[in-house]
Amino acid sequence: MSQNQKTVGVIGAGMIGVATASFLQRAGHDVFIVEPGNPGEGTSFGNAGALNGSSVVPMSMPGTVRNVPRWLDDPMGPLVIRWSYLPALAPWLIRFIRSGTPDKVRAQARALRGLLAPSIATLTPLMRDAGAEDLVKRVGHLFVYRSEESFRKESPAWTLRRENGVTWDEFNADELRQLEPNLSRDFVKGVLVRENGHIANPHRLVNALAQEFCRRGGRIERRRAIGFELDGNRLKGIRTDNGTLRADAAVVAAGVWSKPLAAELGNRIPLETERGYHLMIRDPEVVPRIPTADAEGKFVATPMELGLRIAGTVELAGLKAPPNWERARVLLRHVHRLFPALKESYPEERLTMWMGHRPSVPDSIPVIGPSRRSPDVIYAFGHGHIGMASGPMTGKVAAELVSGATPSVDVAPFSPERFG
Ligand SMILES: Cc1cc2nc3c(=O)[nH]c(=O)nc-3n(C[C@H](O)[C@H](O)[C@H](O)COP(=O)(O)OP(=O)(O)OC[C@H]3O[C@@H](n4cnc5c(N)ncnc54)[C@H](O)[C@@H]3O)c2cc1C
């Protein structure tokens, strides 16, 4: 090994960890992944698969605070907070609301755009090498509205997108019908962002990248990371539930489960789960050609390899509470309103449901940068709603930080130190 080559352990085999490990390997390092389960079976498993360069809009926007009473009131709304979890959530929620000032959201959107705009271009060489290029479709992303007024209500979000170079085409009711004949006539306005794409099977994509990583000599250590062995501020190894793995550098990419690992290294990161659900219909009567987002319902219907996936909504209830499967079932009612040719109910064998944990920080921008205790440990977590889309560039940047190379995007906004 040359002097700059390191033994690097990547903690977590979700989209972020696998992308990071792939780029580290290409930079010539000796790389292993620490993962107790199988690659791609965490949050990267069941998401909506959107690879949207346009997803620059933070979750907390000016005026968000006005919505909190409604979130506490409607258990089937697009965003809910479980009352019992409110005391534990309060500090995060306060930071979340405070991060929604006009200046802050503008800076957050700019930072996100740097990770998101090159998403597909950054992923492409990895997919090509893994023989998985067929999994990414570039047909755009369609946002639909029931009225011009509801579109106007979202104008702050569209302004942020425009300011960051996102372009789109608008469609009236008739044009929308031609674009997507199966769409309900209740929708009268459509916005198509053509630069966006989607993954036809996120689980298979992460797996294909992980397999290619192993084919190139990478190893997956089936263990759980529990901490770090340091000598002063230099990393000696990753402690696991089954012994210590020697490493010169490490990347923490364990999604929502990264919090205790960062705490051990002196960073108290306000990382919270934004739980989301999906419902999949096998052999659906109709499938949209383009992933379609019901802007008001806050869910996306994505055509996938194994059926139609309806995914979205946010539930703030912590890591431990059991899933509320009614929140997944309700997506069926919502999608029927979007595509009336779909049924309102299906036999159980044609449906699957899933719940996942979005790893979310209050300001909606991921945590990418060195740990407080050791420059040898780099964080790459906290990707919230956009980890699939921002994963490729995060992986590239995290690998650059490990190598001591100039990062492809300015990492200052992602600093773990911003939380104090
Ligand atoms: C309903 C829903 C829809 C979504 N839709 C989209 C979308 O359309 N587009 C988009 O870009 N994003 C979307 N997301 C968000 C996206 O799925 C996440 O941001 C992304 O998957 C996070 O990836 P990750 O690698 O950080 O985490 P994960 O995929 O959760 O991976 C973390 C891995 O770390 C492992 N791990 C945990 N603890 C340890 C430990 N101690 N040691 C070692 N390994 C450990 C876990 O087993 C897991 O495999 C959606 C999320 C949800 C819930």
Short mmCIF file of C-alpha atoms and ligand atoms in Angstrom, two decimals:
data_model
loop_
_atom_site.label_atom_id
_atom_site.label_comp_id
_atom_site.label_asym_id
_atom_site.label_seq_id
_atom_site.Cartn_x
_atom_site.Cartn_y
_atom_site.Cartn_z
CA MET A 1 0.00 0.00 0.00
CA SER A 2 1.22 3.50 -0.75
CA GLN A 3 1.55 6.01 2.06
CA ASN A 4 -1.84 7.57 1.34
CA GLN A 5 -3.69 4.30 1.25
CA LYS A 6 -5.57 3.54 4.42
CA THR A 7 -7.57 0.72 5.90
CA VAL A 8 -11.03 2.26 6.18
CA GLY A 9 -14.10 0.89 7.94
CA VAL A 10 -17.48 2.18 6.80
CA ILE A 11 -20.21 1.71 9.40
CA GLY A 12 -23.56 0.86 7.79
CA ALA A 13 -24.51 -0.65 4.44
CA GLY A 14 -27.36 1.61 3.39
CA MET A 15 -27.21 3.86 0.34
CA ILE A 16 -24.78 6.23 2.06
CA GLY A 17 -22.40 3.57 3.39
CA VAL A 18 -22.29 1.55 0.19
CA ALA A 19 -21.74 4.65 -1.98
CA THR A 20 -18.98 5.82 0.39
CA ALA A 21 -17.29 2.41 0.42
CA SER A 22 -17.44 2.26 -3.40
CA PHE A 23 -15.74 5.64 -3.80
CA LEU A 24 -13.15 4.87 -1.12
CA GLN A 25 -12.28 1.66 -2.91
CA ARG A 26 -11.87 3.50 -6.21
CA ALA A 27 -9.49 5.91 -4.47
CA GLY A 28 -7.28 2.92 -3.70
CA HIS A 29 -8.03 2.31 -0.02
CA ASP A 30 -8.47 -1.05 1.65
CA VAL A 31 -12.13 -0.89 2.64
CA PHE A 32 -14.51 -2.92 4.78
CA ILE A 33 -18.12 -2.29 5.74
CA VAL A 34 -19.43 -3.06 9.24
CA GLU A 35 -23.09 -4.07 9.02
CA PRO A 36 -25.03 -6.41 11.30
CA GLY A 37 -27.78 -7.06 8.76
CA ASN A 38 -27.90 -7.26 4.99
CA PRO A 39 -27.00 -4.34 2.71
CA GLY A 40 -29.89 -2.05 1.84
CA GLU A 41 -32.36 -3.39 4.38
CA GLY A 42 -32.51 -0.25 6.55
CA THR A 43 -34.23 2.93 5.42
CA SER A 44 -32.70 2.51 1.98
CA PHE A 45 -35.02 -0.47 1.45
CA GLY A 46 -38.49 0.95 1.08
CA ASN A 47 -38.24 4.59 0.09
CA ALA A 48 -40.00 6.20 -2.87
CA GLY A 49 -36.86 5.87 -4.99
CA ALA A 50 -36.90 9.48 -6.17
CA LEU A 51 -33.53 10.75 -7.41
CA ASN A 52 -34.64 14.33 -7.46
CA GLY A 53 -32.15 17.09 -8.02
CA SER A 54 -35.07 19.38 -7.24
CA SER A 55 -35.48 18.21 -3.61
CA VAL A 56 -33.83 21.32 -2.19
CA VAL A 57 -36.79 22.40 -0.07
CA PRO A 58 -36.11 21.89 3.66
CA MET A 59 -38.86 20.31 5.77
CA SER A 60 -39.03 23.31 8.06
CA MET A 61 -40.11 26.36 6.10
CA PRO A 62 -41.16 29.85 7.26
CA GLY A 63 -44.58 29.48 8.87
CA THR A 64 -44.20 25.78 9.66
CA VAL A 65 -44.92 26.46 13.35
CA ARG A 66 -48.55 27.27 12.47
CA ASN A 67 -49.05 23.63 11.45
CA VAL A 68 -48.01 22.05 14.74
CA PRO A 69 -51.50 22.00 16.38
CA ARG A 70 -52.90 20.29 13.26
CA TRP A 71 -50.14 17.65 13.33
CA LEU A 72 -51.06 16.79 16.88
CA ASP A 73 -54.72 16.53 16.01
CA ASP A 74 -55.02 14.34 12.91
CA PRO A 75 -53.51 10.86 13.28
CA MET A 76 -53.97 10.18 9.55
CA GLY A 77 -52.63 13.52 8.28
CA PRO A 78 -49.48 13.72 6.17
CA LEU A 79 -47.43 14.68 9.22
CA VAL A 80 -48.26 13.47 12.72
CA ILE A 81 -46.70 13.61 16.14
CA ARG A 82 -47.64 10.99 18.70
CA TRP A 83 -48.67 12.85 21.86
CA SER A 84 -46.76 10.43 24.07
CA TYR A 85 -43.54 11.20 22.20
CA LEU A 86 -43.90 14.99 22.39
CA PRO A 87 -41.79 15.52 25.56
CA ALA A 88 -38.83 13.59 24.09
CA LEU A 89 -39.26 15.30 20.74
CA ALA A 90 -39.67 18.88 22.01
CA PRO A 91 -35.99 20.00 21.86
CA TRP A 92 -35.68 18.70 18.28
CA LEU A 93 -38.99 20.26 17.31
CA ILE A 94 -37.94 23.66 18.64
CA ARG A 95 -34.71 23.52 16.63
CA PHE A 96 -36.71 22.34 13.62
CA ILE A 97 -39.03 25.33 13.79
CA ARG A 98 -36.15 27.75 14.42
CA SER A 99 -34.29 26.53 11.37
CA GLY A 100 -37.17 27.62 9.12
CA THR A 101 -36.32 31.32 8.73
CA PRO A 102 -36.15 32.71 5.18
CA ASP A 103 -32.36 33.23 5.33
CA LYS A 104 -31.66 29.83 6.78
CA VAL A 105 -33.83 27.92 4.32
CA ARG A 106 -32.13 29.72 1.43
CA ALA A 107 -28.72 28.60 2.70
CA GLN A 108 -30.00 25.06 3.35
CA ALA A 109 -31.43 24.80 -0.16
CA ARG A 110 -28.16 25.99 -1.69
CA ALA A 111 -26.21 23.38 0.27
CA LEU A 112 -28.64 20.63 -0.69
CA ARG A 113 -28.50 21.54 -4.36
CA GLY A 114 -24.74 20.93 -4.35
CA LEU A 115 -25.33 17.33 -3.29
CA LEU A 116 -28.46 16.73 -5.34
CA ALA A 117 -27.86 18.26 -8.76
CA PRO A 118 -25.07 15.80 -9.66
CA SER A 119 -26.93 12.82 -8.16
CA ILE A 120 -27.50 10.67 -11.25
CA ALA A 121 -24.22 11.66 -12.91
CA THR A 122 -22.32 10.65 -9.76
CA LEU A 123 -24.19 7.39 -9.41
CA THR A 124 -23.87 6.38 -13.06
CA PRO A 125 -20.28 5.04 -13.04
CA LEU A 126 -21.02 2.97 -9.92
CA MET A 127 -24.21 1.55 -11.46
CA ARG A 128 -22.49 0.84 -14.73
CA ASP A 129 -19.70 -1.10 -13.02
CA ALA A 130 -22.30 -3.01 -11.00
CA GLY A 131 -24.34 -3.85 -14.12
CA ALA A 132 -27.33 -2.08 -12.61
CA GLU A 133 -27.81 0.87 -14.93
CA ASP A 134 -31.27 -0.37 -15.88
CA LEU A 135 -32.45 0.44 -12.35
CA VAL A 136 -32.41 4.20 -12.78
CA LYS A 137 -35.07 5.78 -14.97
CA ARG A 138 -34.83 9.35 -16.16
CA VAL A 139 -38.42 10.27 -16.88
CA GLY A 140 -38.74 13.24 -14.51
CA HIS A 141 -40.99 13.78 -11.52
CA LEU A 142 -44.54 15.08 -11.73
CA PHE A 143 -46.15 17.19 -8.99
CA VAL A 144 -49.93 17.45 -9.26
CA TYR A 145 -52.38 19.90 -7.69
CA ARG A 146 -56.13 20.05 -7.26
CA SER A 147 -56.27 23.81 -7.77
CA GLU A 148 -54.20 26.75 -8.91
CA GLU A 149 -54.54 28.01 -5.37
CA SER A 150 -52.87 24.99 -3.82
CA PHE A 151 -50.06 25.39 -6.37
CA ARG A 152 -49.72 29.06 -5.36
CA LYS A 153 -49.52 28.03 -1.71
CA GLU A 154 -46.37 26.14 -2.57
CA SER A 155 -44.77 29.09 -4.29
CA PRO A 156 -42.08 29.53 -1.58
CA ALA A 157 -40.92 26.00 -2.36
CA TRP A 158 -40.93 26.59 -6.12
CA THR A 159 -39.06 29.87 -5.62
CA LEU A 160 -36.33 28.04 -3.72
CA ARG A 161 -36.09 25.51 -6.54
CA ARG A 162 -35.89 28.25 -9.17
CA GLU A 163 -33.19 30.11 -7.22
CA ASN A 164 -31.15 26.93 -7.33
CA GLY A 165 -31.37 26.41 -11.05
CA VAL A 166 -34.21 23.88 -11.16
CA THR A 167 -36.38 24.27 -14.25
CA TRP A 168 -39.79 22.78 -14.99
CA ASP A 169 -42.75 22.66 -17.32
CA GLU A 170 -46.27 23.50 -16.19
CA PHE A 171 -49.36 21.74 -17.51
CA ASN A 172 -53.02 22.73 -17.38
CA ALA A 173 -55.81 20.21 -16.85
CA ASP A 174 -56.03 19.12 -20.52
CA GLU A 175 -52.30 18.88 -20.99
CA LEU A 176 -52.01 16.92 -17.77
CA ARG A 177 -54.54 14.40 -19.08
CA GLN A 178 -52.43 13.89 -22.19
CA LEU A 179 -49.29 13.48 -20.13
CA GLU A 180 -50.84 11.03 -17.67
CA PRO A 181 -54.19 9.73 -18.95
CA ASN A 182 -54.87 7.69 -15.80
CA LEU A 183 -54.76 10.67 -13.49
CA SER A 184 -58.01 11.74 -11.82
CA ARG A 185 -59.75 14.73 -13.34
CA ASP A 186 -59.71 16.36 -9.92
CA PHE A 187 -56.14 17.39 -10.63
CA VAL A 188 -55.96 20.49 -12.75
CA LYS A 189 -52.34 21.54 -12.53
CA GLY A 190 -49.15 19.61 -13.11
CA VAL A 191 -45.49 20.54 -12.79
CA LEU A 192 -42.92 18.28 -14.44
CA VAL A 193 -39.28 18.49 -13.39
CA ARG A 194 -37.48 16.74 -16.20
CA GLU A 195 -34.01 16.54 -14.64
CA ASN A 196 -35.30 14.16 -11.94
CA GLY A 197 -35.13 10.38 -12.08
CA HIS A 198 -36.06 7.39 -9.97
CA ILE A 199 -34.81 4.01 -8.88
CA ALA A 200 -37.00 1.11 -9.93
CA ASN A 201 -35.88 -0.97 -6.94
CA PRO A 202 -33.82 0.80 -4.24
CA HIS A 203 -33.06 -2.42 -2.38
CA ARG A 204 -31.70 -4.10 -5.50
CA LEU A 205 -29.62 -1.03 -6.33
CA VAL A 206 -27.88 -0.92 -2.93
CA ASN A 207 -27.34 -4.66 -3.14
CA ALA A 208 -25.86 -4.49 -6.61
CA LEU A 209 -23.43 -1.79 -5.47
CA ALA A 210 -22.52 -3.84 -2.38
CA GLN A 211 -21.91 -6.94 -4.50
CA GLU A 212 -19.67 -5.00 -6.85
CA PHE A 213 -17.79 -3.65 -3.81
CA CYS A 214 -17.17 -7.24 -2.68
CA ARG A 215 -16.20 -8.37 -6.19
CA ARG A 216 -13.49 -5.69 -6.14
CA GLY A 217 -12.05 -7.05 -2.92
CA GLY A 218 -14.15 -5.19 -0.32
CA ARG A 219 -15.35 -7.08 2.76
CA ILE A 220 -18.57 -6.89 4.71
CA GLU A 221 -18.08 -7.58 8.41
CA ARG A 222 -21.37 -8.87 9.84
CA ARG A 223 -21.15 -7.06 13.16
CA ARG A 224 -22.56 -4.07 14.96
CA ALA A 225 -20.22 -1.15 15.62
CA ILE A 226 -20.41 -0.06 19.24
CA GLY A 227 -17.59 2.48 19.47
CA PHE A 228 -14.02 3.41 18.62
CA GLU A 229 -10.55 2.72 19.89
CA LEU A 230 -8.49 5.90 19.89
CA ASP A 231 -4.89 6.67 20.70
CA GLY A 232 -5.03 10.37 21.51
CA ASN A 233 -7.05 11.70 18.61
CA ARG A 234 -5.90 9.01 16.15
CA LEU A 235 -8.18 6.11 15.31
CA LYS A 236 -6.85 2.63 16.00
CA GLY A 237 -9.94 0.55 15.42
CA ILE A 238 -13.71 0.17 15.38
CA ARG A 239 -15.11 -1.64 18.41
CA THR A 240 -17.88 -4.06 17.54
CA ASP A 241 -20.10 -6.53 19.34
CA ASN A 242 -17.61 -9.15 18.18
CA GLY A 243 -14.15 -7.70 18.73
CA THR A 244 -12.24 -4.69 17.44
CA LEU A 245 -11.53 -4.18 13.73
CA ARG A 246 -8.28 -2.38 13.07
CA ALA A 247 -8.73 0.74 10.92
CA ASP A 248 -6.83 3.95 10.10
CA ALA A 249 -10.05 5.77 9.29
CA ALA A 250 -13.78 5.24 9.65
CA VAL A 251 -16.96 6.67 8.16
CA VAL A 252 -20.11 6.65 10.27
CA ALA A 253 -22.97 5.98 7.83
CA ALA A 254 -25.42 4.13 10.06
CA GLY A 255 -28.40 6.33 9.21
CA VAL A 256 -30.64 7.11 12.17
CA TRP A 257 -28.59 4.71 14.32
CA SER A 258 -25.49 6.93 14.04
CA LYS A 259 -26.39 9.09 17.04
CA PRO A 260 -24.72 7.05 19.85
CA LEU A 261 -21.59 6.53 17.72
CA ALA A 262 -21.24 10.28 17.21
CA ALA A 263 -21.94 10.90 20.91
CA GLU A 264 -18.97 8.72 21.82
CA LEU A 265 -16.81 11.00 19.66
CA GLY A 266 -18.03 14.15 21.38
CA ASN A 267 -20.79 15.25 18.98
CA ARG A 268 -24.33 15.53 20.34
CA ILE A 269 -26.24 15.51 17.08
CA PRO A 270 -30.01 16.15 17.20
CA LEU A 271 -30.82 13.15 15.02
CA GLU A 272 -34.44 12.04 15.06
CA THR A 273 -36.42 9.47 13.15
CA GLU A 274 -39.05 10.80 10.76
CA ARG A 275 -40.89 7.56 10.30
CA GLY A 276 -42.39 6.97 6.88
CA TYR A 277 -44.47 4.23 5.33
CA HIS A 278 -44.95 2.58 2.01
CA LEU A 279 -47.64 0.44 0.54
CA MET A 280 -47.04 -1.56 -2.62
CA ILE A 281 -49.62 -2.94 -5.00
CA ARG A 282 -48.55 -5.92 -7.04
CA ASP A 283 -49.93 -6.06 -10.62
CA PRO A 284 -51.77 -2.74 -10.31
CA GLU A 285 -54.54 -1.93 -12.82
CA VAL A 286 -52.68 1.21 -13.89
CA VAL A 287 -49.18 2.48 -13.37
CA PRO A 288 -48.14 6.08 -13.88
CA ARG A 289 -45.31 6.44 -16.38
CA ILE A 290 -43.71 9.15 -14.27
CA PRO A 291 -43.40 9.16 -10.45
CA THR A 292 -46.27 11.36 -9.34
CA ALA A 293 -46.38 13.40 -6.15
CA ASP A 294 -49.67 14.50 -4.69
CA ALA A 295 -48.42 17.80 -3.36
CA GLU A 296 -51.20 18.14 -0.77
CA GLY A 297 -51.21 14.51 0.38
CA LYS A 298 -47.41 14.53 0.68
CA PHE A 299 -46.94 11.13 -0.89
CA VAL A 300 -45.41 9.84 -4.10
CA ALA A 301 -46.61 7.05 -6.36
CA THR A 302 -43.57 5.51 -8.04
CA PRO A 303 -43.66 2.84 -10.75
CA MET A 304 -41.29 0.11 -9.59
CA GLU A 305 -40.06 -3.30 -10.71
CA LEU A 306 -42.27 -5.14 -8.26
CA GLY A 307 -45.40 -3.00 -8.54
CA LEU A 308 -46.65 0.46 -7.71
CA ARG A 309 -45.10 1.91 -4.57
CA ILE A 310 -46.95 4.62 -2.68
CA ALA A 311 -44.62 6.14 -0.13
CA GLY A 312 -44.38 9.13 2.10
CA THR A 313 -45.91 10.85 5.10
CA VAL A 314 -44.10 11.62 8.33
CA GLU A 315 -44.73 10.26 11.80
CA LEU A 316 -42.73 11.59 14.73
CA ALA A 317 -42.93 8.80 17.28
CA GLY A 318 -39.36 7.70 17.96
CA LEU A 319 -37.43 4.53 17.15
CA LYS A 320 -39.21 2.18 19.53
CA ALA A 321 -42.96 2.63 18.98
CA PRO A 322 -44.56 -0.15 16.92
CA PRO A 323 -45.64 0.81 13.38
CA ASN A 324 -49.16 2.13 12.92
CA TRP A 325 -50.06 0.18 9.79
CA GLU A 326 -53.21 2.25 9.35
CA ARG A 327 -50.86 4.99 8.12
CA ALA A 328 -49.73 2.71 5.32
CA ARG A 329 -53.27 1.54 4.51
CA VAL A 330 -54.51 5.10 4.25
CA LEU A 331 -52.10 5.56 1.34
CA LEU A 332 -54.32 3.19 -0.63
CA ARG A 333 -57.29 5.53 -0.25
CA HIS A 334 -55.12 8.48 -1.24
CA VAL A 335 -53.68 6.83 -4.33
CA HIS A 336 -57.15 5.74 -5.45
CA ARG A 337 -58.07 9.41 -5.52
CA LEU A 338 -55.02 10.07 -7.67
CA PHE A 339 -55.58 7.15 -10.07
CA PRO A 340 -59.27 6.14 -9.85
CA ALA A 341 -58.69 2.99 -11.93
CA LEU A 342 -56.88 1.57 -8.91
CA LYS A 343 -59.12 -0.22 -6.43
CA GLU A 344 -59.94 1.00 -2.95
CA SER A 345 -59.06 -2.36 -1.49
CA TYR A 346 -57.01 -5.37 -2.55
CA PRO A 347 -56.53 -8.89 -1.27
CA GLU A 348 -53.67 -8.93 1.24
CA GLU A 349 -51.46 -11.05 -1.02
CA ARG A 350 -51.29 -8.20 -3.53
CA LEU A 351 -50.19 -5.65 -0.92
CA THR A 352 -47.01 -5.16 1.05
CA MET A 353 -46.41 -2.56 3.71
CA TRP A 354 -43.24 -1.18 5.21
CA MET A 355 -42.12 1.38 7.73
CA GLY A 356 -38.71 3.06 7.73
CA HIS A 357 -36.76 5.61 9.73
CA ARG A 358 -35.61 8.73 7.92
CA PRO A 359 -32.48 9.96 9.70
CA SER A 360 -33.37 13.60 10.19
CA VAL A 361 -31.70 16.63 11.68
CA PRO A 362 -33.70 19.82 12.32
CA ASP A 363 -32.19 21.86 9.45
CA SER A 364 -32.76 19.15 6.80
CA ILE A 365 -29.15 19.07 5.68
CA PRO A 366 -26.98 16.03 6.34
CA VAL A 367 -24.03 15.81 8.67
CA ILE A 368 -20.83 15.37 6.67
CA GLY A 369 -17.47 16.10 8.24
CA PRO A 370 -14.91 14.99 10.81
CA SER A 371 -15.81 14.00 14.35
CA ARG A 372 -14.83 16.23 17.24
CA ARG A 373 -12.54 13.70 18.93
CA SER A 374 -10.76 12.33 15.89
CA PRO A 375 -10.07 13.69 12.40
CA ASP A 376 -9.89 10.05 11.29
CA VAL A 377 -13.61 9.49 11.75
CA ILE A 378 -15.86 11.13 9.19
CA TYR A 379 -19.62 11.42 9.62
CA ALA A 380 -21.98 10.83 6.70
CA PHE A 381 -25.51 10.58 8.08
CA GLY A 382 -28.66 12.59 8.66
CA HIS A 383 -30.00 12.56 5.09
CA GLY A 384 -33.66 12.71 6.08
CA HIS A 385 -35.98 12.63 3.08
CA ILE A 386 -33.30 12.70 0.42
CA GLY A 387 -30.68 10.06 1.21
CA MET A 388 -31.09 8.10 -2.00
CA ALA A 389 -30.71 11.21 -4.14
CA SER A 390 -27.90 12.78 -2.10
CA GLY A 391 -26.19 9.46 -1.33
CA PRO A 392 -23.92 9.27 -4.36
CA MET A 393 -22.40 12.74 -3.86
CA THR A 394 -22.22 12.24 -0.09
CA GLY A 395 -20.26 9.04 -0.70
CA LYS A 396 -17.90 10.81 -3.05
CA VAL A 397 -17.33 13.70 -0.64
CA ALA A 398 -16.88 11.44 2.41
CA ALA A 399 -14.27 9.44 0.49
CA GLU A 400 -12.50 12.67 -0.48
CA LEU A 401 -12.42 13.77 3.16
CA VAL A 402 -10.87 10.45 4.20
CA SER A 403 -8.27 10.78 1.42
CA GLY A 404 -7.45 14.38 2.32
CA ALA A 405 -8.53 15.50 -1.17
CA THR A 406 -10.43 18.71 -1.89
CA PRO A 407 -14.12 17.82 -1.58
CA SER A 408 -16.26 18.10 -4.72
CA VAL A 409 -18.71 20.34 -2.84
CA ASP A 410 -18.17 22.89 -0.09
CA VAL A 411 -18.67 20.89 3.09
CA ALA A 412 -18.88 23.86 5.49
CA PRO A 413 -22.72 23.85 5.66
CA PHE A 414 -22.73 20.15 6.59
CA SER A 415 -20.35 20.53 9.53
CA PRO A 416 -21.24 18.44 12.62
CA GLU A 417 -20.08 21.42 14.70
CA ARG A 418 -23.08 23.51 13.67
CA PHE A 419 -25.09 21.90 16.48
CA GLY A 420 -22.67 23.14 19.12
C1 LIG B 1 -41.23 6.48 3.25
C2 LIG B 1 -39.89 7.01 2.82
C3 LIG B 1 -39.74 7.51 1.53
C4 LIG B 1 -38.50 8.02 1.12
N1 LIG B 1 -38.36 8.44 -0.18
C5 LIG B 1 -37.15 8.88 -0.60
C6 LIG B 1 -36.97 9.27 -1.96
O1 LIG B 1 -37.88 9.15 -2.79
N2 LIG B 1 -35.74 9.74 -2.34
C7 LIG B 1 -34.71 9.85 -1.46
O2 LIG B 1 -33.64 10.32 -1.85
N3 LIG B 1 -34.85 9.47 -0.17
C8 LIG B 1 -36.03 8.99 0.28
N4 LIG B 1 -36.19 8.60 1.57
C9 LIG B 1 -35.05 8.77 2.50
C10 LIG B 1 -33.99 7.71 2.30
O3 LIG B 1 -34.57 6.42 2.25
C11 LIG B 1 -32.96 7.79 3.42
O4 LIG B 1 -32.48 9.12 3.55
C12 LIG B 1 -31.77 6.89 3.13
O5 LIG B 1 -32.20 5.58 2.87
C13 LIG B 1 -30.79 6.89 4.30
O6 LIG B 1 -29.73 6.03 3.97
P1 LIG B 1 -28.63 5.63 5.04
O7 LIG B 1 -27.62 4.81 4.32
O8 LIG B 1 -28.20 6.84 5.77
O9 LIG B 1 -29.43 4.76 6.13
P2 LIG B 1 -29.96 3.25 6.11
O10 LIG B 1 -30.44 2.85 4.77
O11 LIG B 1 -30.95 3.14 7.24
O12 LIG B 1 -28.69 2.39 6.42
C14 LIG B 1 -28.07 2.38 7.69
C15 LIG B 1 -27.46 1.01 7.89
O13 LIG B 1 -26.67 1.04 9.08
C16 LIG B 1 -26.82 -0.19 9.73
N5 LIG B 1 -26.48 -0.01 11.14
C17 LIG B 1 -27.24 0.50 12.12
N6 LIG B 1 -26.58 0.52 13.29
C18 LIG B 1 -25.35 0.03 13.02
C19 LIG B 1 -24.19 -0.21 13.82
N7 LIG B 1 -24.18 0.10 15.13
N8 LIG B 1 -23.10 -0.77 13.25
C20 LIG B 1 -23.11 -1.07 11.92
N9 LIG B 1 -24.18 -0.86 11.11
C21 LIG B 1 -25.28 -0.31 11.66
C22 LIG B 1 -28.28 -0.56 9.50
O14 LIG B 1 -28.47 -1.97 9.66
C23 LIG B 1 -28.49 -0.10 8.07
O15 LIG B 1 -28.24 -1.12 7.13
C24 LIG B 1 -37.40 8.07 2.03
C25 LIG B 1 -37.55 7.54 3.31
C26 LIG B 1 -38.77 7.01 3.71
C27 LIG B 1 -38.90 6.43 5.08
#
